[in-house]
Amino acid sequence: MKTRILVVDDEDTLCEVLRFNLEEAGYEVDVAHSAEEALTMPLSGYSLILLDIMMGDISGTQLASILRNGEATKHVAIIFCTAKDEEEDMVKGLRLGADDYITKPYSIRNVLARVEAVLRRVDNHRQSEADADTVRYKDLVLLPQSKICRVDGVETRLPKKEFEILLTLMTHPGKVFSRDELLKRIWTDDVVVVDRVVDVNITRIRQKLGHYAHNIVTRSGYGYAFIE
């Protein structure tokens, strides 16, 4: 899936030049000729917005502020592309939360390099955030946000209930969970489930964990635990 970029500038020719070159570089590009027009678009769906400052009734800085204060749009990267080249303007733009600031006139080569750098930095930051709550025991890794399980570096498919059981056990190492406790934690949608289904899921999890299977132990008469 291509990275989506929105160009917001009231200069038609400049918009089309940027659109053409960004599309040639492999991005999916839309154009808005004012902040007002941009606000009618699904802004949360873009990875990056190239934004002029001096436009109509709503300036680029005002639009940037709206984006940064919106829960759905605060993650969208912003690069100001503007003729306002005073240091004070640049500082103001960056303080508003812009990821970069390019002054006109600029070369397309420079814009493409800045776009690539900002997107790479944003992707790295998002990955760091996603991995911040990583649950790990040696090379058995769970990524709760992305619902990924890796065993010795190899992604291992775990259906939803299996993933949630393993996550529960690994985030409470040594704690014994009864079948009833696991049912109440994992099957929360009021579906009537017999406790035997926990045993079935534990067996399936063990089959997928290779040499980590022995870390899931059975305490006869009590339940299951993850032992490090």
Tab-separated table of C-alpha atoms in Angstrom:
chain	number	residue	atom	x	y	z
A	1	MET	CA	0.000	0.000	0.000
A	2	LYS	CA	1.399	3.384	-1.047
A	3	THR	CA	2.125	6.126	1.478
A	4	ARG	CA	-0.471	8.896	1.168
A	5	ILE	CA	0.624	12.536	1.036
A	6	LEU	CA	-1.511	15.691	0.874
A	7	VAL	CA	-0.174	18.903	-0.676
A	8	VAL	CA	-1.911	22.056	0.597
A	9	ASP	CA	-0.957	25.215	-1.315
A	10	ASP	CA	-2.881	27.949	-3.138
A	11	GLU	CA	-0.451	27.930	-6.090
A	12	ASP	CA	-1.945	25.552	-8.681
A	13	THR	CA	1.251	25.097	-10.665
A	14	LEU	CA	3.315	24.326	-7.592
A	15	CYS	CA	0.741	21.785	-6.406
A	16	GLU	CA	0.846	19.962	-9.721
A	17	VAL	CA	4.663	19.963	-9.841
A	18	LEU	CA	4.795	18.481	-6.352
A	19	ARG	CA	2.062	15.978	-7.153
A	20	PHE	CA	3.824	14.781	-10.311
A	21	ASN	CA	7.227	14.361	-8.686
A	22	LEU	CA	5.917	12.744	-5.514
A	23	GLU	CA	3.864	10.288	-7.561
A	24	GLU	CA	6.941	9.520	-9.647
A	25	ALA	CA	8.707	8.750	-6.357
A	26	GLY	CA	6.036	6.181	-5.537
A	27	TYR	CA	3.657	8.092	-3.249
A	28	GLU	CA	-0.112	8.485	-3.533
A	29	VAL	CA	-0.772	12.224	-3.649
A	30	ASP	CA	-3.825	14.458	-3.247
A	31	VAL	CA	-3.983	18.240	-3.519
A	32	ALA	CA	-5.959	20.927	-1.676
A	33	HIS	CA	-5.745	24.571	-2.719
A	34	SER	CA	-6.658	25.997	0.689
A	35	ALA	CA	-6.786	25.005	4.334
A	36	GLU	CA	-10.559	25.191	4.098
A	37	GLU	CA	-10.569	22.619	1.287
A	38	ALA	CA	-8.118	20.430	3.209
A	39	LEU	CA	-10.435	20.395	6.233
A	40	THR	CA	-13.153	18.763	4.106
A	41	MET	CA	-10.830	15.828	3.418
A	42	PRO	CA	-10.117	12.718	5.551
A	43	LEU	CA	-6.871	14.123	6.964
A	44	SER	CA	-6.251	11.257	9.368
A	45	GLY	CA	-5.680	9.002	6.359
A	46	TYR	CA	-2.498	10.799	5.277
A	47	SER	CA	0.984	9.974	6.500
A	48	LEU	CA	2.329	13.436	5.606
A	49	ILE	CA	0.992	16.883	4.714
A	50	LEU	CA	3.096	19.406	2.770
A	51	LEU	CA	1.671	22.689	3.941
A	52	ASP	CA	2.024	26.298	2.789
A	53	ILE	CA	1.684	28.979	5.476
A	54	MET	CA	0.313	32.013	3.648
A	55	MET	CA	-3.090	31.060	2.262
A	56	GLY	CA	-6.689	32.265	2.643
A	57	ASP	CA	-8.777	32.849	5.743
A	58	ILE	CA	-7.227	29.846	7.490
A	59	SER	CA	-3.435	29.957	7.406
A	60	GLY	CA	-1.115	26.990	7.260
A	61	THR	CA	-0.093	27.516	10.873
A	62	GLN	CA	-3.739	27.495	11.938
A	63	LEU	CA	-4.308	24.270	10.023
A	64	ALA	CA	-1.201	22.746	11.626
A	65	SER	CA	-2.562	23.671	15.048
A	66	ILE	CA	-5.909	22.056	14.214
A	67	LEU	CA	-4.119	18.891	13.108
A	68	ARG	CA	-1.954	18.681	16.208
A	69	ASN	CA	-4.930	19.230	18.533
A	70	GLY	CA	-7.091	16.610	16.832
A	71	GLU	CA	-7.003	13.125	18.324
A	72	ALA	CA	-7.318	11.494	14.898
A	73	THR	CA	-4.765	13.743	13.157
A	74	LYS	CA	-2.094	14.435	15.768
A	75	HIS	CA	0.068	11.648	14.335
A	76	VAL	CA	0.121	13.060	10.774
A	77	ALA	CA	3.564	14.388	9.818
A	78	ILE	CA	3.743	18.025	8.661
A	79	ILE	CA	6.325	19.761	6.494
A	80	PHE	CA	5.889	23.497	5.963
A	81	CYS	CA	6.808	24.578	2.429
A	82	THR	CA	6.673	28.355	2.490
A	83	ALA	CA	8.172	31.623	1.293
A	84	LYS	CA	8.325	32.835	4.905
A	85	ASP	CA	12.017	32.337	5.527
A	86	GLU	CA	12.616	34.340	8.689
A	87	GLU	CA	14.111	32.366	11.568
A	88	GLU	CA	11.203	33.418	13.784
A	89	ASP	CA	8.730	31.912	11.311
A	90	MET	CA	10.691	28.678	11.207
A	91	VAL	CA	10.873	28.435	14.989
A	92	LYS	CA	7.136	29.115	15.276
A	93	GLY	CA	6.367	26.423	12.718
A	94	LEU	CA	8.501	23.828	14.469
A	95	ARG	CA	7.012	24.737	17.845
A	96	LEU	CA	3.568	24.104	16.395
A	97	GLY	CA	4.673	20.531	15.859
A	98	ALA	CA	5.902	20.599	12.259
A	99	ASP	CA	8.390	17.861	11.426
A	100	ASP	CA	10.377	20.003	8.987
A	101	TYR	CA	10.392	23.454	7.388
A	102	ILE	CA	11.381	24.106	3.749
A	103	THR	CA	11.658	27.612	2.383
A	104	LYS	CA	10.740	28.634	-1.164
A	105	PRO	CA	12.165	28.545	-3.716
A	106	TYR	CA	13.251	24.964	-3.227
A	107	SER	CA	14.456	22.164	-5.444
A	108	ILE	CA	12.245	19.137	-5.961
A	109	ARG	CA	15.235	16.963	-5.109
A	110	ASN	CA	15.471	18.654	-1.712
A	111	VAL	CA	11.742	18.222	-1.062
A	112	LEU	CA	11.865	14.522	-1.932
A	113	ALA	CA	14.847	13.994	0.366
A	114	ARG	CA	13.103	15.823	3.238
A	115	VAL	CA	9.889	13.861	2.682
A	116	GLU	CA	11.757	10.573	2.761
A	117	ALA	CA	13.656	11.563	5.917
A	118	VAL	CA	10.528	12.701	7.782
A	119	LEU	CA	8.551	9.587	6.856
A	120	ARG	CA	11.433	7.360	7.931
A	121	ARG	CA	11.721	9.200	11.256
A	122	VAL	CA	7.965	9.016	11.873
A	123	ASP	CA	7.868	5.305	11.029
A	124	ASN	CA	10.741	4.614	13.415
A	125	HIS	CA	8.998	6.584	16.157
A	126	ARG	CA	5.728	4.713	15.664
A	127	GLN	CA	7.545	1.396	15.721
A	128	SER	CA	9.262	2.384	18.963
A	129	GLU	CA	5.892	3.283	20.476
A	130	ALA	CA	4.382	0.027	19.262
A	131	ASP	CA	7.256	-1.931	20.746
A	132	ALA	CA	7.280	-0.016	24.038
A	133	ASP	CA	5.044	-2.588	25.703
A	134	THR	CA	6.796	-5.587	24.167
A	135	VAL	CA	6.542	-8.710	26.294
A	136	ARG	CA	9.650	-10.854	26.024
A	137	TYR	CA	11.195	-13.972	27.449
A	138	LYS	CA	14.534	-14.611	25.718
A	139	ASP	CA	13.551	-14.950	22.034
A	140	LEU	CA	9.853	-15.484	22.677
A	141	VAL	CA	8.363	-12.064	21.917
A	142	LEU	CA	4.832	-10.706	22.000
A	143	LEU	CA	3.923	-7.323	20.503
A	144	PRO	CA	0.530	-6.530	22.072
A	145	GLN	CA	-0.346	-3.559	19.858
A	146	SER	CA	0.366	-5.331	16.579
A	147	LYS	CA	-0.781	-8.752	17.905
A	148	ILE	CA	2.402	-10.420	16.733
A	149	CYS	CA	4.144	-13.413	18.305
A	150	ARG	CA	7.730	-14.240	17.362
A	151	VAL	CA	9.520	-17.441	18.322
A	152	ASP	CA	13.288	-17.249	17.775
A	153	GLY	CA	12.744	-14.386	15.333
A	154	VAL	CA	10.079	-16.198	13.294
A	155	GLU	CA	6.544	-14.803	13.320
A	156	THR	CA	4.155	-17.443	14.633
A	157	ARG	CA	0.437	-17.188	13.990
A	158	LEU	CA	-1.694	-17.220	17.125
A	159	PRO	CA	-5.470	-16.743	16.853
A	160	LYS	CA	-6.984	-14.091	19.128
A	161	LYS	CA	-7.789	-16.301	22.133
A	162	GLU	CA	-4.435	-18.087	22.038
A	163	PHE	CA	-2.580	-14.774	21.833
A	164	GLU	CA	-4.544	-13.335	24.769
A	165	ILE	CA	-3.965	-16.412	26.933
A	166	LEU	CA	-0.226	-16.364	26.260
A	167	LEU	CA	-0.072	-12.615	26.840
A	168	THR	CA	-1.889	-12.991	30.166
A	169	LEU	CA	0.478	-15.733	31.330
A	170	MET	CA	3.661	-13.984	30.163
A	171	THR	CA	2.766	-10.641	31.730
A	172	HIS	CA	2.330	-12.394	35.094
A	173	PRO	CA	5.271	-14.824	35.191
A	174	GLY	CA	4.972	-17.380	37.957
A	175	LYS	CA	1.320	-16.589	38.693
A	176	VAL	CA	-1.009	-19.555	38.442
A	177	PHE	CA	-4.276	-18.812	36.621
A	178	SER	CA	-7.183	-21.156	37.098
A	179	ARG	CA	-9.284	-22.124	34.109
A	180	ASP	CA	-12.104	-19.999	35.499
A	181	GLU	CA	-9.834	-16.938	35.787
A	182	LEU	CA	-8.675	-17.321	32.197
A	183	LEU	CA	-12.239	-17.765	30.979
A	184	LYS	CA	-13.324	-14.555	32.709
A	185	ARG	CA	-10.310	-12.618	31.347
A	186	ILE	CA	-10.341	-13.892	27.771
A	187	TRP	CA	-13.965	-14.794	27.033
A	188	THR	CA	-15.591	-11.535	28.129
A	189	ASP	CA	-18.464	-11.478	25.636
A	190	ASP	CA	-20.918	-13.471	27.807
A	191	VAL	CA	-20.551	-16.534	25.603
A	192	VAL	CA	-21.030	-19.732	27.580
A	193	VAL	CA	-17.748	-21.649	27.328
A	194	VAL	CA	-16.775	-24.810	29.186
A	195	ASP	CA	-13.455	-24.725	31.005
A	196	ARG	CA	-12.146	-27.537	28.786
A	197	VAL	CA	-11.690	-24.954	26.011
A	198	VAL	CA	-8.821	-23.443	28.027
A	199	ASP	CA	-7.004	-26.797	27.997
A	200	VAL	CA	-7.459	-27.050	24.227
A	201	ASN	CA	-6.023	-23.574	23.648
A	202	ILE	CA	-3.073	-24.215	25.968
A	203	THR	CA	-2.256	-27.397	24.023
A	204	ARG	CA	-2.345	-25.475	20.736
A	205	ILE	CA	-0.129	-22.701	22.135
A	206	ARG	CA	2.453	-25.210	23.348
A	207	GLN	CA	2.546	-26.847	19.933
A	208	LYS	CA	3.527	-23.503	18.385
A	209	LEU	CA	6.161	-22.384	20.893
A	210	GLY	CA	8.838	-24.966	20.139
A	211	HIS	CA	11.316	-25.269	22.999
A	212	TYR	CA	9.398	-22.579	24.946
A	213	ALA	CA	6.437	-24.965	25.341
A	214	HIS	CA	7.868	-26.208	28.639
A	215	ASN	CA	7.641	-22.672	30.083
A	216	ILE	CA	3.865	-23.044	30.215
A	217	VAL	CA	3.373	-25.361	33.172
A	218	THR	CA	0.316	-27.108	34.531
A	219	ARG	CA	-0.320	-26.966	38.259
A	220	SER	CA	-2.598	-29.933	38.764
A	221	GLY	CA	-5.857	-28.917	40.395
A	222	TYR	CA	-4.993	-25.201	40.141
A	223	GLY	CA	-4.361	-24.098	36.565
A	224	TYR	CA	-1.598	-22.767	34.324
A	225	ALA	CA	1.411	-20.488	34.708
A	226	PHE	CA	4.301	-19.185	32.638
A	227	ILE	CA	7.595	-19.995	34.368
A	228	GLU	CA	10.801	-18.226	33.353
